[in-house]
PDB file of C-alpha atoms in Angstrom:
ATOM      1  CA  UNK A   1       9.729 -11.075  20.884  1.00  0.00           C
ATOM      2  CA  UNK A   2      10.475 -14.552  22.216  1.00  0.00           C
ATOM      3  CA  UNK A   3      14.180 -13.765  22.363  1.00  0.00           C
ATOM      4  CA  UNK A   4      13.695 -10.625  24.470  1.00  0.00           C
ATOM      5  CA  UNK A   5      10.709 -11.602  26.615  1.00  0.00           C
ATOM      6  CA  UNK A   6      11.682 -11.028  30.273  1.00  0.00           C
ATOM      7  CA  UNK A   7      10.428 -14.477  31.309  1.00  0.00           C
ATOM      8  CA  UNK A   8      12.657 -16.209  28.764  1.00  0.00           C
ATOM      9  CA  UNK A   9      15.753 -14.023  29.018  1.00  0.00           C
ATOM     10  CA  UNK A  10      17.511 -14.576  32.312  1.00  0.00           C
ATOM     11  CA  UNK A  11      21.105 -13.553  31.518  1.00  0.00           C
ATOM     12  CA  UNK A  12      20.464  -9.825  31.100  1.00  0.00           C
ATOM     13  CA  UNK A  13      17.076  -9.008  32.656  1.00  0.00           C
ATOM     14  CA  UNK A  14      17.336  -5.216  32.345  1.00  0.00           C
ATOM     15  CA  UNK A  15      18.350  -5.374  28.687  1.00  0.00           C
ATOM     16  CA  UNK A  16      15.571  -7.848  27.962  1.00  0.00           C
ATOM     17  CA  UNK A  17      13.024  -5.675  29.734  1.00  0.00           C
ATOM     18  CA  UNK A  18      14.106  -2.625  27.748  1.00  0.00           C
ATOM     19  CA  UNK A  19      14.071  -4.486  24.431  1.00  0.00           C
ATOM     20  CA  UNK A  20      10.645  -5.996  25.157  1.00  0.00           C
ATOM     21  CA  UNK A  21       9.308  -2.505  25.909  1.00  0.00           C
ATOM     22  CA  UNK A  22      10.798  -1.140  22.694  1.00  0.00           C
ATOM     23  CA  UNK A  23       9.304  -3.988  20.665  1.00  0.00           C
ATOM     24  CA  UNK A  24       5.896  -3.467  22.264  1.00  0.00           C
ATOM     25  CA  UNK A  25       6.045   0.273  21.585  1.00  0.00           C
ATOM     26  CA  UNK A  26       7.035  -0.320  17.959  1.00  0.00           C
ATOM     27  CA  UNK A  27       4.124  -2.729  17.606  1.00  0.00           C
ATOM     28  CA  UNK A  28       1.748  -0.099  19.007  1.00  0.00           C
ATOM     29  CA  UNK A  29       3.063   2.499  16.551  1.00  0.00           C
ATOM     30  CA  UNK A  30       2.643   0.193  13.550  1.00  0.00           C
ATOM     31  CA  UNK A  31      -0.795  -0.940  14.698  1.00  0.00           C
ATOM     32  CA  UNK A  32      -1.929   2.648  15.215  1.00  0.00           C
ATOM     33  CA  UNK A  33      -0.629   3.614  11.777  1.00  0.00           C
ATOM     34  CA  UNK A  34      -2.513   0.754  10.134  1.00  0.00           C
ATOM     35  CA  UNK A  35      -5.739   1.433  12.033  1.00  0.00           C
ATOM     36  CA  UNK A  36      -5.669   5.157  11.245  1.00  0.00           C
ATOM     37  CA  UNK A  37      -4.319   5.029   7.704  1.00  0.00           C
ATOM     38  CA  UNK A  38      -6.170   7.575   5.612  1.00  0.00           C
ATOM     39  CA  UNK A  39      -6.710   5.309   2.612  1.00  0.00           C
ATOM     40  CA  UNK A  40      -8.082   1.883   3.577  1.00  0.00           C
ATOM     41  CA  UNK A  41      -7.390  -1.136   1.426  1.00  0.00           C
ATOM     42  CA  UNK A  42     -10.569  -3.083   2.152  1.00  0.00           C
ATOM     43  CA  UNK A  43     -12.603  -4.724  -0.595  1.00  0.00           C
ATOM     44  CA  UNK A  44     -15.474  -2.228  -0.357  1.00  0.00           C
ATOM     45  CA  UNK A  45     -13.113   0.734  -0.578  1.00  0.00           C
ATOM     46  CA  UNK A  46     -11.429  -0.865  -3.584  1.00  0.00           C
ATOM     47  CA  UNK A  47     -14.797  -1.197  -5.347  1.00  0.00           C
ATOM     48  CA  UNK A  48     -15.577   2.476  -4.693  1.00  0.00           C
ATOM     49  CA  UNK A  49     -12.137   3.569  -5.857  1.00  0.00           C
ATOM     50  CA  UNK A  50     -12.496   1.675  -9.149  1.00  0.00           C
ATOM     51  CA  UNK A  51     -15.493   3.853 -10.015  1.00  0.00           C
ATOM     52  CA  UNK A  52     -13.593   7.110  -9.447  1.00  0.00           C
ATOM     53  CA  UNK A  53     -11.817   8.812 -12.265  1.00  0.00           C
ATOM     54  CA  UNK A  54      -8.139   9.548 -11.915  1.00  0.00           C
ATOM     55  CA  UNK A  55      -8.808  13.282 -11.992  1.00  0.00           C
ATOM     56  CA  UNK A  56     -11.381  13.086  -9.220  1.00  0.00           C
ATOM     57  CA  UNK A  57      -9.073  10.934  -7.075  1.00  0.00           C
ATOM     58  CA  UNK A  58      -6.259  13.451  -7.576  1.00  0.00           C
ATOM     59  CA  UNK A  59      -8.475  16.481  -6.763  1.00  0.00           C
ATOM     60  CA  UNK A  60      -9.820  14.825  -3.600  1.00  0.00           C
ATOM     61  CA  UNK A  61      -6.315  14.357  -2.293  1.00  0.00           C
ATOM     62  CA  UNK A  62      -4.360  17.304  -3.707  1.00  0.00           C
ATOM     63  CA  UNK A  63      -6.956  19.715  -5.104  1.00  0.00           C
ATOM     64  CA  UNK A  64      -6.099  22.700  -2.956  1.00  0.00           C
ATOM     65  CA  UNK A  65      -2.403  21.978  -2.519  1.00  0.00           C
ATOM     66  CA  UNK A  66      -0.342  24.761  -4.149  1.00  0.00           C
ATOM     67  CA  UNK A  67       2.381  22.363  -5.278  1.00  0.00           C
ATOM     68  CA  UNK A  68       0.445  19.278  -6.393  1.00  0.00           C
ATOM     69  CA  UNK A  69      -3.085  20.528  -6.947  1.00  0.00           C
ATOM     70  CA  UNK A  70      -2.552  22.683  -9.988  1.00  0.00           C
ATOM     71  CA  UNK A  71      -5.132  25.156  -8.717  1.00  0.00           C
ATOM     72  CA  UNK A  72      -5.772  27.197  -5.610  1.00  0.00           C
ATOM     73  CA  UNK A  73      -9.432  26.218  -5.468  1.00  0.00           C
ATOM     74  CA  UNK A  74     -10.749  22.736  -4.932  1.00  0.00           C
ATOM     75  CA  UNK A  75     -13.103  21.704  -7.692  1.00  0.00           C
ATOM     76  CA  UNK A  76     -16.202  19.680  -6.976  1.00  0.00           C
ATOM     77  CA  UNK A  77     -16.924  16.786  -9.297  1.00  0.00           C
TER      78      UNK A  77
END
């Protein structure tokens, strides 16, 4: 960002402004993705996941999916 920051880039101010905006938008997209990711990677989540069986993990994510679930009904377990 330092290279494209409008205060530091005086030769091409419009280009620098555009690039800084694009970088900021990309940062917002990545940050939003990380904050809203469906499967967190925190320590507590990891501890809970270790206790789950593979089959239960699979059913929770793909249980009713016609391609990956293997069944049309979601099983409780």
